[in-house]
Coordinates of C-alpha atoms and ligand atoms in Angstrom, one line a residue:
X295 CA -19.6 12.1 12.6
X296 CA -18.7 9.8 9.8
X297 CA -21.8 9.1 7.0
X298 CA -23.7 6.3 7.5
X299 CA -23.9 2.9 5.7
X300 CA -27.3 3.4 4.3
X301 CA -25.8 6.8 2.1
X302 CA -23.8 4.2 0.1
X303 CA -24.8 1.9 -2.6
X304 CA -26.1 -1.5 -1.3
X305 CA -23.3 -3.4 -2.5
X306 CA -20.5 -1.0 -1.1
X307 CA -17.8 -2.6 0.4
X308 CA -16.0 -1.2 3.4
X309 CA -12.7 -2.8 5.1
X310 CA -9.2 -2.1 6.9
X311 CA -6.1 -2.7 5.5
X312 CA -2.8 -3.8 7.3
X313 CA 0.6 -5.0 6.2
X314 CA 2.6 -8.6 7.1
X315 CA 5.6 -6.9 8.5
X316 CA 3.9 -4.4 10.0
X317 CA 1.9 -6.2 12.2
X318 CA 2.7 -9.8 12.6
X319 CA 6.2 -9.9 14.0
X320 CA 8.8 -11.3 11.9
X321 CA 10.7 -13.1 14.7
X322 CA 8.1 -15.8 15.0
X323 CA 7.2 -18.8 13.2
X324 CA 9.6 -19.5 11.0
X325 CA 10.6 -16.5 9.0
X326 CA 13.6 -16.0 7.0
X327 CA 15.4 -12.3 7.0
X328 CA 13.8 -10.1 5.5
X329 CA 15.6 -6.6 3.8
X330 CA 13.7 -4.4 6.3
X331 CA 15.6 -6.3 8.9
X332 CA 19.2 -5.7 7.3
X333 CA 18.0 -2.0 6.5
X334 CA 16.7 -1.1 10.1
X335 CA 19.9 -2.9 11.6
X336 CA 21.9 0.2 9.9
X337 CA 21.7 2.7 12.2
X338 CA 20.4 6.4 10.3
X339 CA 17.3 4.7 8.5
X340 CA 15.0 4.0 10.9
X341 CA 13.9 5.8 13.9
X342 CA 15.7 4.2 17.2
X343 CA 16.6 1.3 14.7
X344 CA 13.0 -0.4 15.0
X345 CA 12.1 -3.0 13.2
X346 CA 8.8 -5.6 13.0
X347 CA 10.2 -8.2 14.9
X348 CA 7.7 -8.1 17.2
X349 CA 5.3 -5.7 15.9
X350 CA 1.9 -5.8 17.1
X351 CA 2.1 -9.5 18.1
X352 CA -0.5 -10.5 14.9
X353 CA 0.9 -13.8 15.0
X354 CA -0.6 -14.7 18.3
X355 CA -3.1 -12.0 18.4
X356 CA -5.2 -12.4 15.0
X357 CA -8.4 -14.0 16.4
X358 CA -8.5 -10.9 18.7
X359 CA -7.5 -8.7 15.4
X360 CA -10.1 -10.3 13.1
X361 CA -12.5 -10.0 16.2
X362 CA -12.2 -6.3 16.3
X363 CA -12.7 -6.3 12.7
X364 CA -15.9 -7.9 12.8
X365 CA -17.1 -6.3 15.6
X366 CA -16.9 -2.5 13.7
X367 CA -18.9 -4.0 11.2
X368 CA -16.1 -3.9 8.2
X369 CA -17.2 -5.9 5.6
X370 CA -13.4 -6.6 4.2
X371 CA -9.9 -7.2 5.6
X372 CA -7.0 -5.9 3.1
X373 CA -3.9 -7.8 4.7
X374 CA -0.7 -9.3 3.2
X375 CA 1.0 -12.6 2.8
X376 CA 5.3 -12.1 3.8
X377 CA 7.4 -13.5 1.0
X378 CA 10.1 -14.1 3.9
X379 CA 7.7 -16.1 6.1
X380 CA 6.3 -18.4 3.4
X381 CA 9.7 -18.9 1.5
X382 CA 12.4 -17.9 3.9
X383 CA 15.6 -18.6 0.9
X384 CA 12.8 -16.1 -1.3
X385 CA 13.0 -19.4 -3.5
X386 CA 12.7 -23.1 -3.0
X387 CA 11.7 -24.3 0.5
X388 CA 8.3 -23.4 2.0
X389 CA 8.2 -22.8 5.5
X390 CA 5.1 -25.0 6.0
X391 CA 4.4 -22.9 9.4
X392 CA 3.8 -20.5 8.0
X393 CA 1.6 -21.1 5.3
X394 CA -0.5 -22.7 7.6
X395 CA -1.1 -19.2 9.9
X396 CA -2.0 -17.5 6.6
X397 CA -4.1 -20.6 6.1
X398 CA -5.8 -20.2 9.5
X399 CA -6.1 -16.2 9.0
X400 CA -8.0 -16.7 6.1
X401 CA -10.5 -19.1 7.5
X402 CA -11.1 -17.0 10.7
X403 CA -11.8 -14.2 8.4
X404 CA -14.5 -16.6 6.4
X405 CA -15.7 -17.6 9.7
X406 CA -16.3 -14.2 10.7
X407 CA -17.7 -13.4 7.5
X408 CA -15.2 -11.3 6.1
X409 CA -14.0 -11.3 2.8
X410 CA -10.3 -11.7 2.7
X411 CA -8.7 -9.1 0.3
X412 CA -5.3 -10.0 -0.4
X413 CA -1.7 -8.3 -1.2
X414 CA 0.9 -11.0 -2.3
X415 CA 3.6 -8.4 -1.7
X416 CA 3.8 -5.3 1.1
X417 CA 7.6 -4.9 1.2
X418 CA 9.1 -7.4 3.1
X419 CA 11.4 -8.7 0.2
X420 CA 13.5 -11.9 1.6
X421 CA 16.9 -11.0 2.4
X422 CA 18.3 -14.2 0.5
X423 CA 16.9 -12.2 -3.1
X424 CA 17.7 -8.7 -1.7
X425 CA 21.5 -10.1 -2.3
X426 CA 21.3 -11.1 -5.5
X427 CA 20.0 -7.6 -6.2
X428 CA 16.5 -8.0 -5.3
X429 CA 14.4 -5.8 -7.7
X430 CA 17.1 -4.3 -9.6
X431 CA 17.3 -8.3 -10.8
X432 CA 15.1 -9.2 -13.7
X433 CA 15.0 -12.2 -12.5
X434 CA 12.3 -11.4 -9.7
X435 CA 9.7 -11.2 -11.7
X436 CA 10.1 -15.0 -12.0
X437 CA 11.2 -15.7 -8.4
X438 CA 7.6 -13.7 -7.4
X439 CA 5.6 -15.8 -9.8
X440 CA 6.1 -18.9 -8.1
X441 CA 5.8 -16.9 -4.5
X442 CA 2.4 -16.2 -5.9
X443 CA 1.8 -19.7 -7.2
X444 CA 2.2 -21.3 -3.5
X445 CA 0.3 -18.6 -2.3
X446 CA -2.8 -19.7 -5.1
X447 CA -2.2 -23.2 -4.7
X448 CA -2.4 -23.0 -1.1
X449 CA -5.0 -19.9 -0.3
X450 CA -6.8 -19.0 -3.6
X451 CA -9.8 -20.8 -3.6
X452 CA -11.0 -18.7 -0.8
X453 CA -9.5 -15.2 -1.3
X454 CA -12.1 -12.7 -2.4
X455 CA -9.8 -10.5 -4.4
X456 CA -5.8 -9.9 -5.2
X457 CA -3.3 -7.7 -5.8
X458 CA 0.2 -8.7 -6.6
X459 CA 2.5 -5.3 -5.3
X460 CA 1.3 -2.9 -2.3
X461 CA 2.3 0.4 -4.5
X462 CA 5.3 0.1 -6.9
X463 CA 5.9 3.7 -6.3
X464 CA 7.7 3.1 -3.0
X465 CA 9.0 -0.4 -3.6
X466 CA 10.9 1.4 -6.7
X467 CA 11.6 5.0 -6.4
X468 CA 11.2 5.6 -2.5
X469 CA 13.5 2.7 -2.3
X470 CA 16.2 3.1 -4.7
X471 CA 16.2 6.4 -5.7
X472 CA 15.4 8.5 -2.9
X473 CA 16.8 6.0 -0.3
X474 CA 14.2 6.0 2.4
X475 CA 12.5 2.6 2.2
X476 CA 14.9 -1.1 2.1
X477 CA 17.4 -1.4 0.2
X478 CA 18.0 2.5 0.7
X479 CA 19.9 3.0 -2.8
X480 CA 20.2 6.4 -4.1
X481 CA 21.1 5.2 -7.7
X482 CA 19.0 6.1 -10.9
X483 CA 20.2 2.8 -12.7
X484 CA 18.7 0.8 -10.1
X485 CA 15.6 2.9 -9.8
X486 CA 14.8 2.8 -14.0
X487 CA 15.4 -1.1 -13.1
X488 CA 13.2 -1.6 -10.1
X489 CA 10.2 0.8 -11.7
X490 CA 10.2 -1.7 -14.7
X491 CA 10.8 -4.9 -12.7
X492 CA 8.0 -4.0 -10.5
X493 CA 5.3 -3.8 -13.3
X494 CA 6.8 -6.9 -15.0
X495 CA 6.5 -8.9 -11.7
X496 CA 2.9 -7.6 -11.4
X497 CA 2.2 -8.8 -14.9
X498 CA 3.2 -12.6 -14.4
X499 CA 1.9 -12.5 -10.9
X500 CA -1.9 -11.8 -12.4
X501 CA -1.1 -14.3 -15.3
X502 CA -0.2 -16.6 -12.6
X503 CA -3.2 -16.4 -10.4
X504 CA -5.8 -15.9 -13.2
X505 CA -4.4 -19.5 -14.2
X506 CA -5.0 -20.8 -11.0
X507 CA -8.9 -19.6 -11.1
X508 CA -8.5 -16.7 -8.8
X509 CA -11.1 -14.2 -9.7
X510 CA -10.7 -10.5 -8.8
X511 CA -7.7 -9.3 -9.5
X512 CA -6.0 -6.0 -9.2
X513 CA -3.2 -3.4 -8.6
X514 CA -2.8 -1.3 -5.8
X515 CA -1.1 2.3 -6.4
X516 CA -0.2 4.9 -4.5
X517 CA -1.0 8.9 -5.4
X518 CA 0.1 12.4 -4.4
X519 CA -1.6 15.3 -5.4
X520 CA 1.2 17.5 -7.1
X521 CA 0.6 20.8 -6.5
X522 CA 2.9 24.0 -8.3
X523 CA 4.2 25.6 -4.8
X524 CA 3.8 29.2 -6.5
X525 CA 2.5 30.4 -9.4
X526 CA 5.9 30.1 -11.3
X527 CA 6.4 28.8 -14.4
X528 CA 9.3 27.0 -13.1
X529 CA 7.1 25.4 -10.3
X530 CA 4.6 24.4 -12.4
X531 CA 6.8 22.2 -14.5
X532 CA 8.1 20.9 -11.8
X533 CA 4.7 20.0 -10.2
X534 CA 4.4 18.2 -13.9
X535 CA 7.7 16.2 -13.4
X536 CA 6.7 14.9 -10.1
X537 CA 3.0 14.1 -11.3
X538 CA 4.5 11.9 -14.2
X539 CA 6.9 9.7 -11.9
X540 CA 4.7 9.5 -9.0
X541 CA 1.3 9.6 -10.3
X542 CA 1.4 8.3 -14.0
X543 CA 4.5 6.1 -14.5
X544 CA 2.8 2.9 -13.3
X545 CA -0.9 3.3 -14.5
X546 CA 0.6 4.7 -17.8
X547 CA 2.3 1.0 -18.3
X548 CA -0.6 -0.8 -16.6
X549 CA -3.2 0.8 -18.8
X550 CA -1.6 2.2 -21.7
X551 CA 1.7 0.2 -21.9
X552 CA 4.1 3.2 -22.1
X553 CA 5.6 5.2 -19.7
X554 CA 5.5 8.9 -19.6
X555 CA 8.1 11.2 -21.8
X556 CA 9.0 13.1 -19.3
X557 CA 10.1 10.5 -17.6
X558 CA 11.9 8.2 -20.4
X559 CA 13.5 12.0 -20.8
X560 CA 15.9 11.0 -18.3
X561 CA 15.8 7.4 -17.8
X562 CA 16.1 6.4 -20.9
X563 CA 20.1 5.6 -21.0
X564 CA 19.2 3.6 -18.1
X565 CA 16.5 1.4 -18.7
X566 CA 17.0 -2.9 -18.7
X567 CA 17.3 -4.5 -22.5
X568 CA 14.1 -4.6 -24.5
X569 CA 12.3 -3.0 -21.7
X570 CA 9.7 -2.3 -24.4
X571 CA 8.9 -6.1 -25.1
X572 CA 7.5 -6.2 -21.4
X573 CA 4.2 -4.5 -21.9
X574 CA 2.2 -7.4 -23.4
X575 CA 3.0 -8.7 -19.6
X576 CA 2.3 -5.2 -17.8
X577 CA -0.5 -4.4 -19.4
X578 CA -2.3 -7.8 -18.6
X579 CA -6.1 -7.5 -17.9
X580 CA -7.4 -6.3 -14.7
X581 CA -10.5 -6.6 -13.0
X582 CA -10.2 -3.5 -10.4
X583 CA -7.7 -0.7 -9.6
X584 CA -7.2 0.4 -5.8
X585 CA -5.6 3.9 -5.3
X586 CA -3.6 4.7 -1.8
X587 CA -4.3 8.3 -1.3
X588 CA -2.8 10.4 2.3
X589 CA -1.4 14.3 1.1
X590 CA -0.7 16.0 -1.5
X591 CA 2.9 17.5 -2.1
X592 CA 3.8 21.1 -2.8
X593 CA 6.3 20.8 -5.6
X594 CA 9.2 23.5 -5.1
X595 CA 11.1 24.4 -8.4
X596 CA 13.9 22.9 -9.2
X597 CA 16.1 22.3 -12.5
X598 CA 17.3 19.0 -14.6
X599 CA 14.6 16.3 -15.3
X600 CA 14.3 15.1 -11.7
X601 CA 11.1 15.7 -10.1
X602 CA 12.0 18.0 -7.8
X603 CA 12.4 16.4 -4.3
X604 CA 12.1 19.3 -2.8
X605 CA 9.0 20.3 -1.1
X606 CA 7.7 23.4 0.2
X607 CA 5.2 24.2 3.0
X608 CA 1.7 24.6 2.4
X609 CA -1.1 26.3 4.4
X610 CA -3.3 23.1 5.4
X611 CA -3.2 21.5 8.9
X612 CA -1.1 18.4 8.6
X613 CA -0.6 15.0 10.3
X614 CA 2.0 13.3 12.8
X615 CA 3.5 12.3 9.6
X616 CA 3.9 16.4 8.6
X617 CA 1.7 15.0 5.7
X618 CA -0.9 18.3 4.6
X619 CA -4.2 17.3 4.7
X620 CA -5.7 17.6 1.4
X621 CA -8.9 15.6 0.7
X622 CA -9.5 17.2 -2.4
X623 CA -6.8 14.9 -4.1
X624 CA -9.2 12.5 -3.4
X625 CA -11.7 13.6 -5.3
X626 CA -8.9 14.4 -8.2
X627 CA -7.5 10.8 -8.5
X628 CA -10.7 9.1 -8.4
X629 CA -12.1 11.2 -11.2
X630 CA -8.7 11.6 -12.9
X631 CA -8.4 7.3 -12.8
X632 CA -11.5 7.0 -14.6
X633 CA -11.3 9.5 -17.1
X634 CA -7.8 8.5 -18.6
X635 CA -6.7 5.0 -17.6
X636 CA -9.4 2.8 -15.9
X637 CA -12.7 3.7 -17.7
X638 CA -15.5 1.3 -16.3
X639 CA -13.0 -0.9 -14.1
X640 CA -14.3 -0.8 -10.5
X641 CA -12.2 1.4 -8.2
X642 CA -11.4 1.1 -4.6
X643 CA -9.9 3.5 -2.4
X644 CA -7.4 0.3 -0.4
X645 CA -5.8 3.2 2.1
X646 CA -6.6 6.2 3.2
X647 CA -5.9 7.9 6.7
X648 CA -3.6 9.9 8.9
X649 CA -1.0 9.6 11.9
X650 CA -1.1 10.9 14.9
X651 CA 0.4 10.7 18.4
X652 CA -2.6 8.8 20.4
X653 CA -2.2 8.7 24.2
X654 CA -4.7 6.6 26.3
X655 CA -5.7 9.1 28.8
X656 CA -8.6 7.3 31.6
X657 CA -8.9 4.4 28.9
X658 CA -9.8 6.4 26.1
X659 CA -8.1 7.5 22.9
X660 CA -9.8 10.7 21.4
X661 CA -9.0 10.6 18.1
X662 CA -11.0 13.6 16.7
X663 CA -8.9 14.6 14.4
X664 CA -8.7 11.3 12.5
X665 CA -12.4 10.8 12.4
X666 CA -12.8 14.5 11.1
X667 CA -9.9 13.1 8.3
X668 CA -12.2 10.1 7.6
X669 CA -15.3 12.4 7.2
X670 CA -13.4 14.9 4.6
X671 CA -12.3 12.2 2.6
X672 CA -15.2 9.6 2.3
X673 CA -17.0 13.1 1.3
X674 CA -14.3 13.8 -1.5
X675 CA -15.0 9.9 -2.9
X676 CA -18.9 10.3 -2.2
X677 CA -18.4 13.6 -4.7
X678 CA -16.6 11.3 -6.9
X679 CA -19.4 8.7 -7.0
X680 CA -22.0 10.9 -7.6
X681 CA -20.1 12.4 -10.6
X682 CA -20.3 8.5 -12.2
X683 CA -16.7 7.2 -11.2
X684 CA -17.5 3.7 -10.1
X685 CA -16.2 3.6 -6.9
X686 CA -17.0 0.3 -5.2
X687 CA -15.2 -0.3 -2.2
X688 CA -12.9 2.0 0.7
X689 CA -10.4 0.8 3.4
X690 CA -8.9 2.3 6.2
X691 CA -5.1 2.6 6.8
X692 CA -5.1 1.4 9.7
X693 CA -6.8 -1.0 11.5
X694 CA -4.5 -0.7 14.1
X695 CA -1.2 1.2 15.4
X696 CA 1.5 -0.7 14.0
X697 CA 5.7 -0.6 12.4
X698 CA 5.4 2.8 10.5
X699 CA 8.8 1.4 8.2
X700 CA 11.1 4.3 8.6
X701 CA 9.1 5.6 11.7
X702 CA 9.2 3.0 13.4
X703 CA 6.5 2.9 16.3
X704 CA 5.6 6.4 17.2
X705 CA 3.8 7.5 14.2
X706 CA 0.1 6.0 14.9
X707 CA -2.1 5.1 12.2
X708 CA -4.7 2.7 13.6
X709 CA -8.4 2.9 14.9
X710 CA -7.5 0.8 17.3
X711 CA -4.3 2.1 20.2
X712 CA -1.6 -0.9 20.4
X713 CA 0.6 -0.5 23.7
X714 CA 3.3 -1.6 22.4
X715 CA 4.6 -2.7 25.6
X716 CA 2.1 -4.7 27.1
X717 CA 0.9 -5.2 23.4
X718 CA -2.9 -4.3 24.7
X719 CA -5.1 -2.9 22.2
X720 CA -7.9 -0.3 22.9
X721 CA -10.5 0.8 20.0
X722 CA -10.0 4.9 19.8
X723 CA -12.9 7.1 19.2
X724 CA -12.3 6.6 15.2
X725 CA -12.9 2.8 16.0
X726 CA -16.2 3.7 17.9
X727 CA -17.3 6.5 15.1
X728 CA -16.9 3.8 12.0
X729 CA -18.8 1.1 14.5
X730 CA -21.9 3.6 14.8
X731 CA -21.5 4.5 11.1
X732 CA -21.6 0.4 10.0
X733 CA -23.7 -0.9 12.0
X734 CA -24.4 -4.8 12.1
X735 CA -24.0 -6.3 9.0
Ligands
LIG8 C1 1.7 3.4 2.6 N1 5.7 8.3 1.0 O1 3.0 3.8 2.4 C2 1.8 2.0 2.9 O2 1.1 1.1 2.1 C3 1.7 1.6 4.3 O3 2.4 0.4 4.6 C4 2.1 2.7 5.2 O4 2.0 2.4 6.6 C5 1.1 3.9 5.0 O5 1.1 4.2 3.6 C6 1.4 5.1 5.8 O6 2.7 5.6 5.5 C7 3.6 4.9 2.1 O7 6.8 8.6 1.5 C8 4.8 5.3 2.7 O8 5.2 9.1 0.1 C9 5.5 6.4 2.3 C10 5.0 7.2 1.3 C11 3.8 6.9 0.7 C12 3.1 5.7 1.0

């Protein structure tokens, strides 16, 4: 059983979140290439060379999406605009196409009274930029402001809140340092780089949108618990380098315009020019922060001033994704937020959740394990909340199963099952549990 409605302030705001490329299906309507297509076309780094362009079928499907939406009683909808789909060249030409579906999606969502929380940027970087170096290019932090000037031009006046970048953390480091994510570099120069071009791109993007009247705007991070995975000294430190380039690099700049020691320790050699002029632009205003939270890590120790990479086992049941369930990060972040970087600013968790591997067995998916997930987690904010953090809003990741990036389809994050076949969808008990726990709004 999840908690009800009722045991949350008035004004609490519950949604799902998705992303463009995940779900729409890049092949239709006009897109250009995007670097997920080049990087999943290398065979090695995705599962069965997947990629989104087909995905869930969003592109045909989202009055049935924002129906199912609605119908659970969420309040929000966290989705994403594609660069590549609204300016296929990255620059220059819009694809009038497909600015119109985002048009479309955003009045269905007003029509079905949701409030239409938008990300400018969830990884889908247009392959025209990723070859002139995409974010290891200073210069796409001024190729992104005018993506998020059509996008305000075209859909601000009706957008409830914004965030420029879904989670710099993995646009930067899982990208170009540990080579998981498009472009798949393993290169520290172009990880300092992207970490820094990231923020800065943020920074005009805000600027950008605030001058365009858009109200409620934010940043969307994601967080790992680091956790020492012995009592060692050596661990320990470790468990500190990790914290500082996972956890604190990008609020640290947002919120306190620096970056951490420990981490200009080793990327200082490697940093763009005048890097420290930037923070008048990184540091601009906010008027929320929205944490990602899934696992924590259990830092193994290792040597040099890398965070060590190397995990170790813990003792927790984990998810399809081999992610340990740990809802007590949670609690941590939330608390940990307030106290040293966001203060008063209103916090939302924007994606929380776990994979599994759903089957529909006699038309039903029984996802117990991912309501029980839910449960644990909601309770971890709710702790939060009652210990003053001012915690105004939580989404689920996912509203339904969709392109798990490097996982392609099997990994299954939604509370609704896609066949990804027939392209059917079918709520799973997790859908049913947060209908009862909503209730009509
Ligand atoms: C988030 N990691 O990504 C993203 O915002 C979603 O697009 C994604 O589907 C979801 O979490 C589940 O993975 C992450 O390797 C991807 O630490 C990978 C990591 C963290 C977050």
């Amino acid at each position: 059983m999840l908690p009800k409605r009722t045991d949350f302030p008035s004004d609490f705001q519950f949604g799902v979140a998705t992303s463009a490329y995940q779900i729409e299906g890049h092949s239709y309507g006009g897109a250009g290439p995007s670097h997920w297509d080049t990087f999943a076309a290398t065979p090695g780094n995705v599962v069965r060379a997947e990629n989104g362009a087909i995905a869930c079928d969003h592109y045909h499907r989202w009055e049935e999406d924002l129906d199912l939406i609605a119908a659970a009683g969420f309040d929000c909808y966290r989705f994403s605009t594609s660069w590549a789909r609204v300016m296929p060249e990255g620059r220059g030409a819009v694809n009038a196409e497909g600015l119109d579906f985002y048009d479309r999606l955003v009045d269905g969502m007003l029509e079905r009274g949701l409030k239409p929380a938008l990300t400018l940027y969830h990884w889908e970087l247009p392959a025209a930029l990723a070859d002139k170096g995409g974010w290891r290019n200073r210069d796409i932090a001024f190729w992104f402001a005018d993506f998020a000037k059509v996008i305000a031009d075209r859909l601000g006046d009706r957008i409830w809140s914004a965030a420029p970048i879904n989670e710099p953390w993995c646009v930067s480091w899982l990208s170009h340092f540990e080579g998981h994510h498009a472009p798949g570099l393993r290169d520290i120069r172009a990880t300092a780089h992207a970490m820094h071009h990231v923020l800065l791109a943020h920074g005009y993007a805000i600027r950008v949108m605030r001058n365009h009247g858009m109200k409620n705007l934010g940043a969307v991070c994601n967080f790992e618990a680091s956790l020492p995975a012995d009592d060692s000294p050596e661990a320990q430190a470790a468990a500190a380098r990790h914290d500082a380039y996972y956890n604190r690099f990008f609020v640290e700049g947002m919120f306190k315009r620096r970056y951490p020691e420990e981490v200009m320790t080793a990327f200082a050699p490697h940093m763009p020019a005048n890097w420290e002029d930037d923070f008048a632009v990184i540091g601009e205003r906010l008027d929320w922060f929205g944490l990602n939270y899934y696992t924590c890590k259990r830092v193994a120790s290792a040597d040099g001033p890398w965070p060590a990479l190397r995990g170790a086992d813990g003792p927790r049941p984990k998810t399809a994704m081999g992610w340990e369930i740990y809802p007590e990060g949670l609690h941590h972040f939330l608390t940990r937020l307030a106290r040293d970087y966001t203060g008063e600013l209103p916090l939302y968790v924007t994606e929380n959740g776990m994979a599994s591997f759903d089957a529909i067995e006699g038309g039903h998916v029984e996802d117990h394990q991912r309501i029980a997930y839910y449960r644990d987690h909601l309770a971890a904010m709710q702790r939060a909340m009652a210990e003053g953090v001012p915690v105004k809003g939580y989404f689920c990741w996912s509203l339904m199963d969709n392109y798990e990036w490097a996982l392609g389809y099997e990994k299954r994050f939604g509370l609704v099952h896609v066949d990804f076949e027939t392209l059917q969808r079918t709520p799973k008990a997790s859908y049913l549990a947060w209908q009862d726990a909503l209730g009509s709004r």
